[in-house]
PDB file of C-alpha atoms in Angstrom:
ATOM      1  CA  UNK T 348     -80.929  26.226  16.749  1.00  0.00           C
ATOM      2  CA  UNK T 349     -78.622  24.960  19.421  1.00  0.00           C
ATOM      3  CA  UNK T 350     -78.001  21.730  17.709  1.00  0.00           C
ATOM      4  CA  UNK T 351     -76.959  24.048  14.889  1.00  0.00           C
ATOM      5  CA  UNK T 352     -74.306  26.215  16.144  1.00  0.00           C
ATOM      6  CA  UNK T 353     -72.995  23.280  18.130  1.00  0.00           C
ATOM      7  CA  UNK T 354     -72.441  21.136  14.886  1.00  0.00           C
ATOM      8  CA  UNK T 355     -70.926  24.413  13.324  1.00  0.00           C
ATOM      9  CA  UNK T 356     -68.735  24.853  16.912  1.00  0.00           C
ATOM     10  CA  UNK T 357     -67.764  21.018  16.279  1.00  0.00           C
ATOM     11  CA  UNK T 358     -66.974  21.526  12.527  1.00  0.00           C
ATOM     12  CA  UNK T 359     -64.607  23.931  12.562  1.00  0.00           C
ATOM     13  CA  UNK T 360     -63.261  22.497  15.847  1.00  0.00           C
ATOM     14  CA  UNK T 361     -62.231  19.452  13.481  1.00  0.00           C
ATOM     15  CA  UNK T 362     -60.778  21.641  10.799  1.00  0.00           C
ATOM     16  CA  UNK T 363     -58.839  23.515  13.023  1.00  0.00           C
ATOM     17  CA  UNK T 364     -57.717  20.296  14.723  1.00  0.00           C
ATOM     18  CA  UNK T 365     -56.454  18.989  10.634  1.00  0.00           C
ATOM     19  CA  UNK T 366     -54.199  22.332  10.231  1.00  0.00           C
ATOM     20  CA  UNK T 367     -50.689  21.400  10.868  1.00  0.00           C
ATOM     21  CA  UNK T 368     -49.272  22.956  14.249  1.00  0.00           C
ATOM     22  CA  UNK T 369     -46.261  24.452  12.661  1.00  0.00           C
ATOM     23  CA  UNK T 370     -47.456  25.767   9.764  1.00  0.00           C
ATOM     24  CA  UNK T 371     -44.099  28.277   9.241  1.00  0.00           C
ATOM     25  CA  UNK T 372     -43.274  29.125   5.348  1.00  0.00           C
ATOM     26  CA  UNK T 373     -39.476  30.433   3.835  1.00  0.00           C
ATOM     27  CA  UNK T 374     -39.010  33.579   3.898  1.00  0.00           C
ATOM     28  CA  UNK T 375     -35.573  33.720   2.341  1.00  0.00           C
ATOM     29  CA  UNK T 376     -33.209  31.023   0.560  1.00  0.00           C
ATOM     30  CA  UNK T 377     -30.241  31.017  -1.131  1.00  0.00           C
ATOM     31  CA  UNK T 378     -28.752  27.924  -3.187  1.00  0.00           C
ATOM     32  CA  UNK T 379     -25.147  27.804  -4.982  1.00  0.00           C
ATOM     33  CA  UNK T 380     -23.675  24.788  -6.574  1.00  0.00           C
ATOM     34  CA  UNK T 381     -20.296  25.325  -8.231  1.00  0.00           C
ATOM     35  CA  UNK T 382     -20.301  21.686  -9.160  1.00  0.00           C
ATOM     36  CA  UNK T 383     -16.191  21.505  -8.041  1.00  0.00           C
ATOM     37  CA  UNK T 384     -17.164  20.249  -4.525  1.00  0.00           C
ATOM     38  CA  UNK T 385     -18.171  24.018  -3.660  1.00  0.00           C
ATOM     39  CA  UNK T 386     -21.621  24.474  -2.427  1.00  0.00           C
ATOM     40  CA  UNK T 387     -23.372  27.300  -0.216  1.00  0.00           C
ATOM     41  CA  UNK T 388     -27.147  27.311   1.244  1.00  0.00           C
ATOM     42  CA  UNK T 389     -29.107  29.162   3.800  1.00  0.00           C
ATOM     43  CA  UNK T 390     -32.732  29.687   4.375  1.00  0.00           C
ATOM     44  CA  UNK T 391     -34.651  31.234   7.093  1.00  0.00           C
ATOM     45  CA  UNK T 392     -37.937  30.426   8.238  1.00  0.00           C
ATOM     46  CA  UNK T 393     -40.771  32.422   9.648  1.00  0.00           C
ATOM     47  CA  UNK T 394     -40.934  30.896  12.669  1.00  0.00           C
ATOM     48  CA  UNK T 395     -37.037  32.101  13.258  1.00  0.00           C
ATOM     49  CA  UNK T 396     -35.524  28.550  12.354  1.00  0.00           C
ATOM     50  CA  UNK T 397     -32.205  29.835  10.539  1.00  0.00           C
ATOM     51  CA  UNK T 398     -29.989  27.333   8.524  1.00  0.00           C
ATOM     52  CA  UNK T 399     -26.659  27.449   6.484  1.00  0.00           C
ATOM     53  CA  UNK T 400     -24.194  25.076   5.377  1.00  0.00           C
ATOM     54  CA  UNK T 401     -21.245  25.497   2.820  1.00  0.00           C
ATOM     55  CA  UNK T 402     -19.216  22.695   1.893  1.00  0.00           C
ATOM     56  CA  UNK T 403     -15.916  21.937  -0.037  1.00  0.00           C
ATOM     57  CA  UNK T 404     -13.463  19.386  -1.244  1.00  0.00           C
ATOM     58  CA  UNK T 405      -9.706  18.545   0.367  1.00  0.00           C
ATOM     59  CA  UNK T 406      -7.082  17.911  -1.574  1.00  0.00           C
ATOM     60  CA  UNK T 407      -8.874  17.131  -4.654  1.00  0.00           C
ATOM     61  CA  UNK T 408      -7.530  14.729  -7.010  1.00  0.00           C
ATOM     62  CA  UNK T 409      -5.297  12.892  -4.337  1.00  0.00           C
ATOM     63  CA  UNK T 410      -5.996   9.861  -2.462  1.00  0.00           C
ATOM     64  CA  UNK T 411      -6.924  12.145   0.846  1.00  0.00           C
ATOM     65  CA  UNK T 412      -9.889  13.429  -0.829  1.00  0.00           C
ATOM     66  CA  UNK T 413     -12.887  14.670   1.581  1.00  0.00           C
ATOM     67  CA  UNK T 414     -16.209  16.418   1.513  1.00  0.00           C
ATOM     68  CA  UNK T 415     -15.586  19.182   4.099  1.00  0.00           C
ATOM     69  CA  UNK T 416     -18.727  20.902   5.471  1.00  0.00           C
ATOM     70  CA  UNK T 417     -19.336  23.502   8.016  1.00  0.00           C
ATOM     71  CA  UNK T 418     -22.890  25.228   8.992  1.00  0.00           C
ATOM     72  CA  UNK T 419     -25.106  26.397  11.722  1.00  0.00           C
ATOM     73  CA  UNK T 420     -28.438  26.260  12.626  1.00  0.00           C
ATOM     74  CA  UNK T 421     -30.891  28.268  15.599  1.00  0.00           C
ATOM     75  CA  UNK T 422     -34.182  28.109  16.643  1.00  0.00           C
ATOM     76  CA  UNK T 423     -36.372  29.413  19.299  1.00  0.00           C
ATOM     77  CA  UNK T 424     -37.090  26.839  22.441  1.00  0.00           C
ATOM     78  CA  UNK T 425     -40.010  26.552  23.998  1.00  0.00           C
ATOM     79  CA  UNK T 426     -38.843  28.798  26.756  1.00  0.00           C
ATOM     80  CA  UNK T 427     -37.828  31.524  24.460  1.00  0.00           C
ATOM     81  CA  UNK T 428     -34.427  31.003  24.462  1.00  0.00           C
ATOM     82  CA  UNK T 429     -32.604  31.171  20.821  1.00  0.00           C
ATOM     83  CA  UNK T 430     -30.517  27.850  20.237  1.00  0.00           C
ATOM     84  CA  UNK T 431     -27.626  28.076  18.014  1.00  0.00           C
ATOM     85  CA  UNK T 432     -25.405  25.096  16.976  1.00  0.00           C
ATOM     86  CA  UNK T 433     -22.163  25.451  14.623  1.00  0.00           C
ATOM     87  CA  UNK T 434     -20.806  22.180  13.286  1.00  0.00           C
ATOM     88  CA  UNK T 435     -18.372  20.880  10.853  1.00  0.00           C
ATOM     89  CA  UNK T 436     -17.850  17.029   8.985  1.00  0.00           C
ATOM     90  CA  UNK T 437     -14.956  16.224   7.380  1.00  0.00           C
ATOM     91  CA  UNK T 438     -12.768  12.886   6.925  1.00  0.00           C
ATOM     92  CA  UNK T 439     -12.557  12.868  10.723  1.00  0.00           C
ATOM     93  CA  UNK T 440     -16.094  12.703  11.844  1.00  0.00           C
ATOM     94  CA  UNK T 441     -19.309  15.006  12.694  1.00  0.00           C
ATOM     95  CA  UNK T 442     -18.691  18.096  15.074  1.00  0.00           C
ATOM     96  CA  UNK T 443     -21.239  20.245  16.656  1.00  0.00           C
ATOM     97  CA  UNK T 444     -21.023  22.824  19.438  1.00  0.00           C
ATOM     98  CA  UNK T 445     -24.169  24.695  21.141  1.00  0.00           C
ATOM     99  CA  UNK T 446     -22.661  27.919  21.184  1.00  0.00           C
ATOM    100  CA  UNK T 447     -25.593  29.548  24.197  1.00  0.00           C
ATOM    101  CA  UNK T 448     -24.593  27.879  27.953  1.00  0.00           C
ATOM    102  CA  UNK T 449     -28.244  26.969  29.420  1.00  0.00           C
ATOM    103  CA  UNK T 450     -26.671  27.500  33.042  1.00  0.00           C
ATOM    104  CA  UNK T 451     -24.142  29.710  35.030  1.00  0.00           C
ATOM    105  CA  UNK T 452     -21.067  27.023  35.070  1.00  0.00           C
ATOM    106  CA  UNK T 453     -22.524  25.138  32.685  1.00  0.00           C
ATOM    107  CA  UNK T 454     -20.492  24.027  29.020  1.00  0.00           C
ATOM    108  CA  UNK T 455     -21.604  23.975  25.733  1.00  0.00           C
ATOM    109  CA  UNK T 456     -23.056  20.551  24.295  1.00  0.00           C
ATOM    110  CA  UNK T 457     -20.076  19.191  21.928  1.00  0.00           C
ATOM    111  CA  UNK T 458     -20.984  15.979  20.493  1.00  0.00           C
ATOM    112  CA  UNK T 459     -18.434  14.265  18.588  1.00  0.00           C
ATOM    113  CA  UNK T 460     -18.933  11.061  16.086  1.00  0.00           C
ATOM    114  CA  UNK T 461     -16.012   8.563  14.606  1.00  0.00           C
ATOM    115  CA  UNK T 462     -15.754   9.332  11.069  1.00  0.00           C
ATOM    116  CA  UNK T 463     -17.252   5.501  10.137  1.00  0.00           C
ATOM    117  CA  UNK T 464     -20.437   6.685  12.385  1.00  0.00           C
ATOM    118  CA  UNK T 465     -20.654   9.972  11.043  1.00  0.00           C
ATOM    119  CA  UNK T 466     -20.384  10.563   7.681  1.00  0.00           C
ATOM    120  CA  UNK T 467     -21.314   8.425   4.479  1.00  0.00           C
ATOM    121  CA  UNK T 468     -18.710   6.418   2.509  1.00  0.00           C
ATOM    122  CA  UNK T 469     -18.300   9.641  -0.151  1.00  0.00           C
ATOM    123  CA  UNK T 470     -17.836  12.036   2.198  1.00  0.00           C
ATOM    124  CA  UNK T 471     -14.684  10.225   3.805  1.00  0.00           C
ATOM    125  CA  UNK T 472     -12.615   9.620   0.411  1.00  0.00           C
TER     126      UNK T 472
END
């Protein structure tokens, strides 16, 4: 009888062990492609990852035409503390700013790409 519930103990120890440790679903989305360089997403996530992103194109039809995108995304760390990180690409590069400070005198992450690093070939022109 031991043997028994220690095999059961073991079994669903292994099943519990194959579930994915994340296992958050959508709770909301939105999706909008205007198919003139316009777009627009967002989604949230149960686990309170939140995500959106709109994009459109500069000076269309000249030779300075650019994908321009701007967005945001947050999350919950470890510690509790909700991340949030707005950001922008256009013809000069990848932007992003954490918009929280983690420490009294402390300033916000801004990393910074050149555009050849940071963007593929369409999105520069």
């Amino acid at each position: 009888m031991i043997l028994s519930w220690f095999l059961l103990i073991l079994g669903l120890a292994i099943v519990q062990s194959q579930q994915p440790p994340n296992s958050a679903v959508i709770i909301s989305s939105e999706n909008e492609n205007n198919y003139d360089g316009t777009y627009k997403y967002r989604y949230q996530t149960s686990n309170g990852i939140t995500v959106e992103e709109e994009g459109s194109l500069k000076n269309p039809g000249t030779e300075g035409e650019a994908q321009t995108a701007r967005g945001s995304y947050s999350y919950t760390a470890p510690d509790g503390q909700v991340i949030t990180v707005n950001w922008y690409a256009d013809e000069t590069g990848f932007h992003a700013e954490r918009t929280n400070i983690q420490a009294p005198g402390s300033k916000p992450l801004i990393v910074s790409k050149p555009a050849s690093l940071a963007a593929p070939e369409f999105f520069r022109g």
